[in-house]
Coordinates of C-alpha atoms in Angstrom, one line a residue:
Chain X
M1 CA 85.7 98.7 77.9
K2 CA 88.0 96.5 80.2
R3 CA 86.4 94.6 83.0
R4 CA 88.6 94.0 85.9
I5 CA 88.1 92.2 89.3
I6 CA 90.7 93.3 91.9
C7 CA 91.0 91.6 95.2
N8 CA 91.8 93.9 98.4
E9 CA 93.7 91.3 100.4
D10 CA 93.3 93.6 103.6
F11 CA 89.7 92.6 103.7
C12 CA 89.9 89.0 102.3
I13 CA 89.2 86.5 105.3
G14 CA 89.3 83.3 102.9
C15 CA 85.8 82.5 103.0
R16 CA 85.8 81.0 99.2
L17 CA 82.4 82.3 98.8
C18 CA 83.8 83.6 95.4
E19 CA 84.6 80.2 94.3
V20 CA 81.3 78.8 95.4
H21 CA 79.4 81.5 93.4
C22 CA 81.6 81.3 90.5
N23 CA 80.8 77.3 90.3
V24 CA 76.9 78.2 90.9
K25 CA 77.0 80.7 88.0
H26 CA 78.6 78.3 85.7
S27 CA 76.6 75.2 86.7
K28 CA 73.9 73.6 84.6
S29 CA 71.0 75.0 87.1
R30 CA 72.6 77.8 88.4
D31 CA 71.0 76.8 91.7
I32 CA 73.3 76.8 94.7
I33 CA 71.7 73.7 95.9
L34 CA 71.4 71.9 92.9
A35 CA 75.0 72.6 91.7
Y36 CA 76.5 71.5 94.9
K37 CA 74.4 68.5 95.9
Y38 CA 72.7 67.0 92.6
E39 CA 74.7 68.0 89.8
K40 CA 77.0 65.2 88.8
E41 CA 79.4 67.1 86.6
K42 CA 80.9 69.9 89.1
E43 CA 82.2 73.0 86.9
P44 CA 85.4 74.0 88.1
S45 CA 85.9 77.4 89.7
R46 CA 87.3 80.2 87.3
M47 CA 88.7 81.9 90.4
T48 CA 91.9 80.9 92.2
F49 CA 92.0 81.2 96.0
E50 CA 95.3 81.8 97.2
Q51 CA 96.7 81.9 100.6
K52 CA 100.3 82.3 102.4
E53 CA 99.9 82.3 106.1
Q54 CA 97.5 85.0 106.8
V55 CA 97.5 86.7 103.6
C56 CA 95.0 85.7 101.2
G57 CA 92.9 86.6 98.3
S58 CA 91.5 85.5 94.7
I59 CA 92.8 86.0 91.7
V60 CA 91.4 85.7 88.1
C61 CA 92.5 86.9 84.6
M62 CA 93.3 90.7 84.8
N63 CA 92.3 91.5 81.1
C64 CA 95.9 92.7 80.6
K65 CA 96.2 95.6 78.3
D66 CA 98.5 93.8 75.9
P67 CA 97.8 90.2 76.7
L68 CA 100.8 87.4 76.4
C69 CA 98.2 84.8 76.3
I70 CA 97.1 86.1 72.8
K71 CA 100.4 86.3 71.6
A72 CA 101.5 82.6 72.6
C73 CA 98.2 80.8 71.6
S74 CA 99.2 78.4 69.0
M75 CA 95.8 78.4 67.4
G76 CA 94.9 82.1 67.3
A77 CA 92.2 80.8 69.9
I78 CA 92.2 84.0 72.3
K79 CA 91.1 87.2 71.3
I80 CA 89.6 90.3 73.0
E81 CA 85.9 90.9 72.7
D82 CA 84.3 94.0 74.5
G83 CA 87.4 94.5 76.5
T84 CA 87.2 90.8 77.9
V85 CA 90.2 88.1 77.0
I86 CA 87.9 85.3 75.6
I87 CA 89.0 81.6 74.6
D88 CA 87.5 80.3 71.7
T89 CA 87.0 76.6 72.9
D90 CA 86.3 75.4 69.3
R91 CA 89.7 76.3 68.2
C92 CA 91.5 75.6 71.5
V93 CA 93.5 72.5 71.2
G94 CA 95.0 72.3 74.6
C95 CA 98.4 73.2 74.1
W96 CA 99.0 75.2 77.3
M97 CA 101.1 77.8 75.9
C98 CA 98.6 80.4 77.5
V99 CA 99.3 78.5 80.6
M100 CA 103.1 79.0 79.9
V101 CA 102.8 82.8 79.9
C102 CA 100.0 84.1 81.9
P103 CA 101.6 86.0 84.9
F104 CA 98.8 85.6 87.0
G105 CA 98.2 81.9 86.5
A106 CA 94.7 82.7 85.5
I107 CA 94.2 80.3 82.6
K108 CA 93.1 76.8 83.9
R109 CA 93.5 73.5 82.1
G110 CA 90.3 71.6 81.6
D111 CA 89.7 68.5 79.1
K112 CA 92.0 69.4 76.3
K113 CA 90.7 72.9 76.4
A114 CA 91.8 76.2 78.4
F115 CA 89.4 78.1 80.4
K116 CA 89.2 81.2 82.5
C117 CA 87.2 83.8 84.3
D118 CA 84.6 85.3 81.5
H119 CA 84.1 88.2 84.0
C120 CA 80.5 87.3 83.9
H121 CA 80.0 89.3 80.7
D122 CA 76.3 88.6 80.6
E123 CA 76.2 90.2 84.3
E124 CA 76.2 93.8 85.2
V125 CA 78.5 92.9 87.8
P126 CA 80.7 89.8 88.2
I127 CA 78.9 87.3 90.5
C128 CA 82.0 86.8 92.7
V129 CA 82.1 90.6 93.5
L130 CA 78.4 90.9 94.5
N131 CA 78.6 87.8 97.0
C132 CA 81.9 88.7 98.5
P133 CA 80.8 89.1 102.2
N134 CA 83.6 91.9 103.0
K135 CA 83.8 93.6 99.8
A136 CA 87.3 92.5 99.3
L137 CA 86.6 91.9 95.6
M138 CA 86.3 94.9 93.6
Y139 CA 84.9 95.5 90.2
E140 CA 86.7 98.0 87.7
A141 CA 85.6 98.9 84.1
D142 CA 87.4 101.5 82.1
Chain F
M1 CA 102.5 103.8 52.4
K2 CA 102.7 100.1 51.1
Y3 CA 103.6 97.4 53.4
V4 CA 105.1 94.1 52.3
I5 CA 105.4 91.0 54.1
I6 CA 107.3 88.0 53.2
G7 CA 106.0 84.9 54.6
N8 CA 102.7 83.7 56.0
G9 CA 103.6 82.3 59.5
A10 CA 102.9 83.7 63.0
A11 CA 104.9 86.4 62.7
A12 CA 103.4 87.6 59.4
I13 CA 100.1 87.3 61.0
G14 CA 101.4 89.2 64.1
A15 CA 102.6 92.1 61.7
I16 CA 99.3 92.3 59.8
E17 CA 97.5 92.7 63.3
G18 CA 100.3 95.1 64.3
I19 CA 99.9 97.2 61.3
R20 CA 96.0 97.4 61.5
S21 CA 96.2 98.5 64.9
N22 CA 97.8 101.7 63.7
D23 CA 97.0 102.1 59.9
K24 CA 93.5 100.7 58.8
K25 CA 93.9 102.0 55.1
S26 CA 97.3 101.4 53.5
E27 CA 97.9 98.6 51.1
I28 CA 99.3 95.2 52.7
V29 CA 100.9 92.9 50.3
L30 CA 101.6 89.2 51.7
L31 CA 103.8 87.2 49.6
S32 CA 104.1 83.4 50.7
K33 CA 106.1 80.3 48.7
E34 CA 103.4 78.3 50.3
N35 CA 100.2 78.1 48.6
C36 CA 98.0 77.8 51.6
I37 CA 96.6 80.4 54.2
S38 CA 98.6 80.6 57.7
Y39 CA 98.4 77.4 59.6
S40 CA 99.9 76.7 63.1
K41 CA 103.4 75.2 62.9
P42 CA 103.2 73.6 66.5
Q43 CA 99.9 71.6 65.1
L44 CA 101.4 70.4 62.0
Y45 CA 101.7 66.9 63.6
K46 CA 97.8 66.8 63.2
M47 CA 98.1 66.5 59.4
L48 CA 99.1 62.9 59.8
N49 CA 95.8 61.6 61.1
E50 CA 93.5 64.6 60.3
E51 CA 92.1 64.8 56.8
N52 CA 91.0 68.6 57.1
V53 CA 93.9 71.1 56.9
Q54 CA 91.4 73.7 58.2
N55 CA 91.8 72.1 61.7
I56 CA 95.3 73.6 62.0
Y57 CA 94.7 77.0 60.2
Y58 CA 96.0 79.8 62.5
R59 CA 93.4 82.2 61.6
N60 CA 90.1 81.8 59.6
E61 CA 89.7 82.1 56.0
E62 CA 88.4 85.6 56.1
F63 CA 91.3 86.8 57.9
Y64 CA 93.0 88.5 54.8
T65 CA 89.7 90.1 53.4
T66 CA 88.8 91.4 56.8
N67 CA 92.1 92.9 57.3
N68 CA 92.3 94.1 53.6
V69 CA 95.6 92.3 52.8
S70 CA 96.1 90.9 49.1
T71 CA 98.1 87.8 49.1
I72 CA 100.4 86.3 46.5
L73 CA 100.7 82.8 47.5
G74 CA 102.9 79.9 46.0
K75 CA 105.4 82.3 44.6
T76 CA 109.0 82.1 45.4
L77 CA 110.9 85.1 46.1
I78 CA 114.4 85.4 44.3
S79 CA 116.4 88.2 45.9
V80 CA 115.6 91.8 47.1
D81 CA 117.2 95.1 46.0
F82 CA 117.1 97.0 49.1
N83 CA 118.4 100.2 47.3
K84 CA 115.5 100.6 44.9
K85 CA 113.1 98.7 47.6
I86 CA 111.9 95.9 45.1
L87 CA 111.3 92.3 45.6
L88 CA 112.5 90.2 42.7
L89 CA 110.2 87.3 41.7
E90 CA 110.6 84.7 39.0
D91 CA 108.1 86.4 36.9
D92 CA 107.3 89.8 38.7
T93 CA 108.5 92.3 41.0
I94 CA 106.9 93.9 44.0
K95 CA 107.9 97.6 45.0
Y96 CA 107.6 98.2 49.0
D97 CA 107.8 101.3 51.2
K98 CA 108.1 99.0 54.5
L99 CA 109.2 95.4 54.5
L100 CA 108.9 92.5 56.9
I101 CA 111.0 89.6 56.3
A102 CA 109.2 86.5 58.1
T103 CA 110.5 83.6 55.9
G104 CA 110.7 81.3 58.8
A105 CA 113.1 78.3 58.8
K106 CA 113.6 75.3 56.5
A107 CA 114.5 71.8 57.4
N108 CA 118.1 70.6 57.8
V109 CA 118.4 67.5 55.7
P110 CA 121.8 66.1 55.8
K111 CA 122.7 63.8 52.9
L112 CA 123.1 60.2 53.6
K113 CA 126.2 58.6 52.2
G114 CA 125.4 56.1 49.5
F115 CA 121.4 56.9 49.4
D116 CA 119.7 58.1 46.3
G117 CA 116.0 57.6 47.6
E118 CA 113.9 60.3 49.1
T119 CA 114.6 61.4 52.8
Y120 CA 111.6 63.1 54.1
S121 CA 111.4 65.8 56.4
F122 CA 108.6 67.6 58.4
T123 CA 108.6 71.3 58.8
N124 CA 105.7 72.4 56.5
I125 CA 102.4 71.2 54.9
D126 CA 103.8 70.1 51.9
E127 CA 106.5 68.0 53.5
A128 CA 103.8 66.8 55.9
L129 CA 101.7 65.8 53.1
K130 CA 104.2 64.3 51.0
L131 CA 105.3 62.2 54.2
K132 CA 101.6 61.2 54.7
E133 CA 101.1 59.9 51.2
S134 CA 104.2 57.9 51.3
L135 CA 103.1 56.3 54.4
V136 CA 100.2 54.5 53.1
N137 CA 102.0 51.4 52.2
K138 CA 104.9 51.6 54.7
D139 CA 104.9 50.2 58.3
K140 CA 108.7 50.7 59.4
I141 CA 109.8 54.3 59.6
A142 CA 113.1 55.5 60.9
V143 CA 113.2 59.1 62.6
L144 CA 116.3 60.9 62.5
G145 CA 117.0 63.3 65.4
G146 CA 115.7 63.6 68.9
G147 CA 114.7 67.0 69.0
L148 CA 111.2 68.2 69.4
I149 CA 110.3 67.7 65.7
G150 CA 111.9 64.1 65.7
V151 CA 110.1 63.2 69.1
K152 CA 106.6 64.7 68.4
L153 CA 106.6 63.0 64.9
S154 CA 107.7 59.7 66.4
E155 CA 104.8 59.9 68.6
Y156 CA 102.3 60.6 66.1
L157 CA 103.6 58.0 63.9
H158 CA 103.6 55.4 66.4
K159 CA 99.7 56.3 67.3
M160 CA 99.0 55.7 63.7
G161 CA 100.2 52.1 64.0
K162 CA 103.8 52.4 62.3
E163 CA 106.7 50.8 63.5
V164 CA 109.1 53.7 64.6
I165 CA 113.0 53.7 65.1
L166 CA 114.0 57.0 66.5
I167 CA 117.5 57.5 65.9
V168 CA 119.2 60.1 68.4
S169 CA 123.0 60.8 68.3
S170 CA 123.2 62.1 71.8
K171 CA 122.5 60.3 75.1
G172 CA 118.6 61.3 75.2
V173 CA 115.9 63.1 73.5
L174 CA 115.6 66.8 73.8
S175 CA 119.3 67.1 74.9
S176 CA 119.3 70.7 73.6
L177 CA 117.2 71.5 76.6
G178 CA 120.3 70.9 78.8
D179 CA 118.5 68.9 81.2
E180 CA 119.6 64.9 81.7
K181 CA 116.8 64.3 84.0
I182 CA 114.2 65.5 81.4
S183 CA 116.0 63.5 79.0
Q184 CA 116.0 60.6 81.1
I185 CA 112.1 60.8 82.0
L186 CA 111.4 61.4 78.3
N187 CA 113.6 58.3 77.1
N188 CA 111.8 56.1 79.4
E189 CA 108.3 57.2 78.6
I190 CA 108.9 56.9 74.5
I191 CA 110.5 53.4 75.0
E192 CA 107.6 52.5 77.5
K193 CA 105.1 53.4 74.8
G194 CA 106.8 51.2 72.3
V195 CA 108.9 53.4 70.1
N196 CA 112.2 51.7 69.1
L197 CA 114.6 54.4 70.6
L198 CA 118.4 54.2 69.7
L199 CA 120.3 56.6 71.8
S200 CA 124.2 57.7 71.1
T201 CA 123.8 56.2 67.8
K202 CA 125.2 57.9 64.5
I203 CA 124.3 57.0 61.1
V204 CA 127.0 56.3 58.7
G205 CA 124.9 55.8 55.5
A206 CA 122.1 54.1 53.8
K207 CA 121.4 51.9 50.8
K208 CA 118.1 51.3 48.7
I209 CA 117.3 47.5 48.7
D210 CA 114.2 47.2 46.3
S211 CA 111.2 48.9 48.3
K212 CA 113.2 48.7 51.6
I213 CA 116.3 50.9 53.1
E214 CA 119.3 49.4 54.8
L215 CA 120.1 52.2 57.1
K216 CA 124.1 51.6 58.3
L217 CA 124.8 52.7 61.9
E218 CA 127.9 52.3 63.6
K219 CA 127.3 49.1 65.3
E220 CA 124.6 47.6 63.2
N221 CA 122.3 47.8 60.3
I222 CA 118.6 48.1 60.1
I223 CA 115.9 47.7 57.5
C224 CA 113.2 50.2 57.1
E225 CA 110.8 51.5 54.4
A226 CA 111.2 55.4 54.9
I227 CA 113.4 57.7 56.4
V228 CA 112.2 61.1 58.2
S229 CA 115.1 63.5 58.7
C230 CA 114.4 65.8 61.8
K231 CA 117.8 67.3 62.4
G232 CA 116.5 70.7 63.2
V233 CA 116.0 74.0 61.3
K234 CA 117.8 76.7 60.0
P235 CA 116.5 80.3 59.1
E236 CA 115.4 80.6 55.4
V237 CA 117.7 83.4 54.3
S238 CA 118.6 82.2 51.1
P239 CA 116.9 85.3 49.0
F240 CA 119.1 87.4 51.1
E241 CA 122.5 86.0 51.1
K242 CA 124.0 88.3 48.5
T243 CA 122.7 91.3 50.1
E244 CA 123.9 93.7 52.6
L245 CA 121.4 92.5 55.4
S246 CA 123.2 91.6 58.4
I247 CA 122.9 87.8 58.8
D248 CA 124.7 85.5 61.6
Q249 CA 122.5 82.7 62.9
G250 CA 119.8 84.4 61.4
I251 CA 118.8 88.0 60.2
K252 CA 120.0 90.2 63.3
V253 CA 117.0 92.5 64.6
D254 CA 117.3 95.1 67.4
D255 CA 114.4 95.4 70.1
H256 CA 112.2 97.1 67.6
M257 CA 112.4 94.3 65.0
K258 CA 114.5 96.3 62.9
T259 CA 117.3 95.1 60.7
N260 CA 120.5 97.1 59.7
I261 CA 118.8 98.3 56.5
D262 CA 116.2 101.2 56.7
D263 CA 112.5 100.5 56.4
V264 CA 113.5 96.7 56.8
F265 CA 112.1 94.6 59.6
A266 CA 112.2 91.1 60.4
A267 CA 110.4 88.7 62.6
G268 CA 110.0 85.0 63.6
D269 CA 112.1 81.9 63.1
V270 CA 114.4 83.6 60.5
T271 CA 115.6 86.3 63.1
E272 CA 118.4 86.2 66.0
M273 CA 117.5 88.4 68.7
Y274 CA 119.0 89.5 71.9
N275 CA 118.4 86.8 74.6
S276 CA 118.6 88.6 78.0
I277 CA 119.6 85.5 79.9
E278 CA 122.3 84.3 77.4
D279 CA 123.4 87.9 77.1
G280 CA 123.8 87.3 73.4
Y281 CA 122.1 87.1 70.1
C282 CA 120.2 83.7 69.6
N283 CA 117.5 82.1 67.2
I284 CA 114.8 81.2 69.3
P285 CA 112.0 79.7 66.8
I286 CA 109.1 79.5 68.9
L287 CA 105.6 80.6 68.1
P288 CA 105.3 83.3 70.9
N289 CA 108.4 85.0 69.8
A290 CA 107.3 84.9 66.2
Y291 CA 103.7 86.4 67.0
G292 CA 105.1 88.9 69.4
G293 CA 108.0 90.0 67.1
G294 CA 105.7 90.3 64.2
Y295 CA 103.2 92.3 66.2
C296 CA 105.8 94.6 67.4
A297 CA 107.5 95.0 63.9
G298 CA 104.0 95.7 62.5
I299 CA 103.5 98.6 64.9
N300 CA 106.9 100.1 64.3
M301 CA 106.2 99.9 60.5
S302 CA 103.1 101.9 60.9
G303 CA 104.7 104.7 62.7
G304 CA 104.3 103.3 66.3
D305 CA 106.7 103.0 68.9
A306 CA 107.0 99.2 70.3
K307 CA 109.6 97.4 72.0
I308 CA 110.0 93.8 72.2
D309 CA 109.7 91.9 75.6
S310 CA 112.7 90.3 76.6
V311 CA 113.1 86.9 74.7
Y312 CA 114.5 83.7 75.7
P313 CA 113.5 80.0 74.7
M314 CA 110.3 78.5 76.4
N315 CA 107.9 75.9 75.5
S316 CA 104.7 73.7 76.3
L317 CA 105.0 70.2 75.0
Q318 CA 103.5 67.0 75.6
I319 CA 105.4 63.9 74.8
F320 CA 102.7 60.8 75.1
D321 CA 101.6 61.2 78.6
V322 CA 104.3 63.4 80.0
Q323 CA 103.2 67.1 80.1
M324 CA 105.9 69.5 80.3
I325 CA 106.8 73.4 80.1
T326 CA 110.3 74.6 80.0
M327 CA 111.4 78.2 80.3
G328 CA 114.9 80.1 80.1
L329 CA 118.1 78.3 80.7
L330 CA 118.2 74.8 82.1
S331 CA 121.9 74.1 81.3
S332 CA 123.5 75.9 84.3
A333 CA 126.8 77.3 84.8
E334 CA 129.1 76.5 87.6
K335 CA 127.9 79.9 89.4
D336 CA 124.1 79.1 89.2
E337 CA 122.1 77.5 92.1
V338 CA 120.2 74.4 90.8
I339 CA 117.5 73.2 92.9
T340 CA 115.4 70.2 91.7
M341 CA 112.3 68.2 92.9
F342 CA 111.3 64.7 91.8
D343 CA 108.3 62.7 93.0
S344 CA 108.5 59.4 90.9
K345 CA 105.1 58.2 92.3
K346 CA 103.1 61.1 91.1
R347 CA 105.6 61.5 88.0
I348 CA 106.4 65.3 89.1
Y349 CA 109.7 66.9 88.3
R350 CA 110.4 70.6 88.9
K351 CA 113.7 72.2 88.6
L352 CA 114.9 76.1 89.2
V353 CA 118.0 77.5 87.8
I354 CA 119.0 80.6 89.9
R355 CA 121.8 83.2 89.0
E356 CA 122.6 85.9 91.6
G357 CA 119.3 85.2 93.4
K358 CA 117.3 85.9 90.1
L359 CA 115.4 82.9 88.7
I360 CA 116.8 82.4 84.9
G361 CA 115.2 79.0 84.3
A362 CA 112.5 76.6 85.0
A363 CA 111.2 73.2 84.0
L364 CA 107.9 71.6 85.1
L365 CA 107.1 68.0 84.4
G366 CA 103.9 66.5 85.1
D367 CA 102.2 69.5 86.9
I368 CA 102.4 72.6 84.8
D369 CA 99.5 74.6 86.4
R370 CA 100.0 78.2 86.7
A371 CA 103.5 77.9 85.0
G372 CA 103.3 81.5 83.8
I373 CA 103.8 83.0 87.2
L374 CA 107.2 81.5 87.3
N375 CA 107.7 82.8 83.6
N376 CA 106.8 86.2 84.8
I377 CA 109.5 85.8 87.6
I378 CA 112.2 85.1 84.9
K379 CA 110.8 87.8 82.7
C380 CA 111.0 90.5 85.6
N381 CA 114.3 89.6 86.9
L382 CA 113.0 89.2 90.5
D383 CA 114.9 88.2 93.4
V384 CA 113.8 84.7 94.6
S385 CA 116.2 84.1 97.2
A386 CA 113.6 84.3 100.1
I387 CA 111.0 81.9 98.4
K388 CA 113.0 79.4 96.3
E389 CA 112.2 76.5 98.5
E390 CA 108.4 77.3 98.3
L391 CA 108.6 77.9 94.5
L392 CA 110.2 74.5 94.2
N393 CA 107.9 72.5 96.4
S394 CA 104.5 73.9 96.6
K395 CA 101.7 74.4 93.9
I396 CA 102.6 77.4 92.3
N397 CA 100.9 80.5 94.0
F398 CA 101.1 84.0 93.2
Y399 CA 100.9 84.8 96.6
V400 CA 104.2 83.5 97.2
L401 CA 105.6 86.8 96.0
P402 CA 105.7 89.8 98.3
R403 CA 102.8 92.0 98.3
N404 CA 104.8 95.2 96.9
M405 CA 106.1 92.9 94.1
R406 CA 102.5 91.4 93.4
E407 CA 101.2 95.0 93.3
V408 CA 103.9 96.3 90.8
I409 CA 102.9 93.2 88.4
V410 CA 99.4 93.5 88.5
K411 CA 99.8 97.4 87.6
S412 CA 102.2 96.6 84.9
Y413 CA 99.9 94.2 83.1
I414 CA 96.8 96.3 83.6
E415 CA 98.4 99.5 82.2
G416 CA 100.6 97.6 79.7
I417 CA 104.0 99.2 81.0
K418 CA 107.2 97.5 80.1

């Protein structure tokens, strides 16, 4: 099964709540108030919000059929598990070969480790999709 | 069906995974002259200051048993009889039905006039360990060659506390990239960090004087304790030289990774492939090409039909504190349009090379985030005439592309259409 989060830009108004809820989901407390007001180390959003004039939307890892990041990884640290592309952070050494090849710019640079959307694999529906007020973010699984 | 793979690098691993995606049962034999499991060549530098070779393994130790691969490690291939489909080893022969040649590349070690001591190289684990061992009681090291290996090695040796003299024949390091500005920025960075960088310097010869070495340059002589030659690599084709295998800069393969001989495939640093940007066959020794080529070969060897993506050089590097990604062609021809951006305060440099409206090369220094979006624009041959200024000056943004283009890109990667 492949999980996918697709943004319909006709409905995206750029509220960036997807980023907010992504941060909360990956925070220590998983509580929106605590995460934003009291947690010292902020978890960066896995989403990238993009805007060009009136056109906007969010983009994350598309779980490509034939992922270029897996081929480029110099440590063999990227693999597909249950249809989701996963970065093994123990193996990742931050060579950024994945950043070099991801066609969506969906892999981000953390502290010497790459990270990306995990499609909230422990949730039925990804949290950004659940909280998108305009239903611009859609969840697909095949 | 019996598959035989010669080599144990990224291309070989790619081939195993490619074969096993189609054929779970048939026998796979892997032959390698190196007596260790697959490791990541780009991470080889870490062997100098890490005790544990496991830290640079490319796959875990169970990989071969999980994929049901029998390995013959530490044995050298003498030659191949392609008519009889037999590999000849020193004391053995191996039959194959489908063969993959993934022997990689070996160091170019030029002979130094008048020198009978050891010239070290740095292209595999044995060479790395040999160098590491010899460094214990040596402090002043001369590194010859300002390519990627020479520069990274100099950085690591410097970080180990050694006095490093990096001797480069051209005007700047990484000159083969074809971008003077990049070379200049890196020259400055390397010097600033404390490596003794000698540019436009040719070596005339060397002489052993007790435990030291006198290195003769055109204008001066310098004293060092060890010499490491990093004058590039060349495809390891020696077992195939007297055969009918088509070899030019490397073993010539088509877009299915087939050689000119039936049932013989090749992948990785040993090959030359069609480079869409240069419009010619090139040897491009980088890991993504090796794994991708190996995987493609594996699928085709096991009865599938896979075509390799367009290939061109690309790399992601960090030299001391300079982070950079380069891709495609950076040495422009007269007909090309070159646009650059340089922010000396933030230490950001960006360059785009555009030919007939299409992006054919890009360099990102300092800010490399989302470089893959540019890489995909190169790969898909998209027209950037209307968006080039934005691509140069703004943070890289997927939405800079028109909607129809974005939708085609998303669809092609989700469905895996090439």
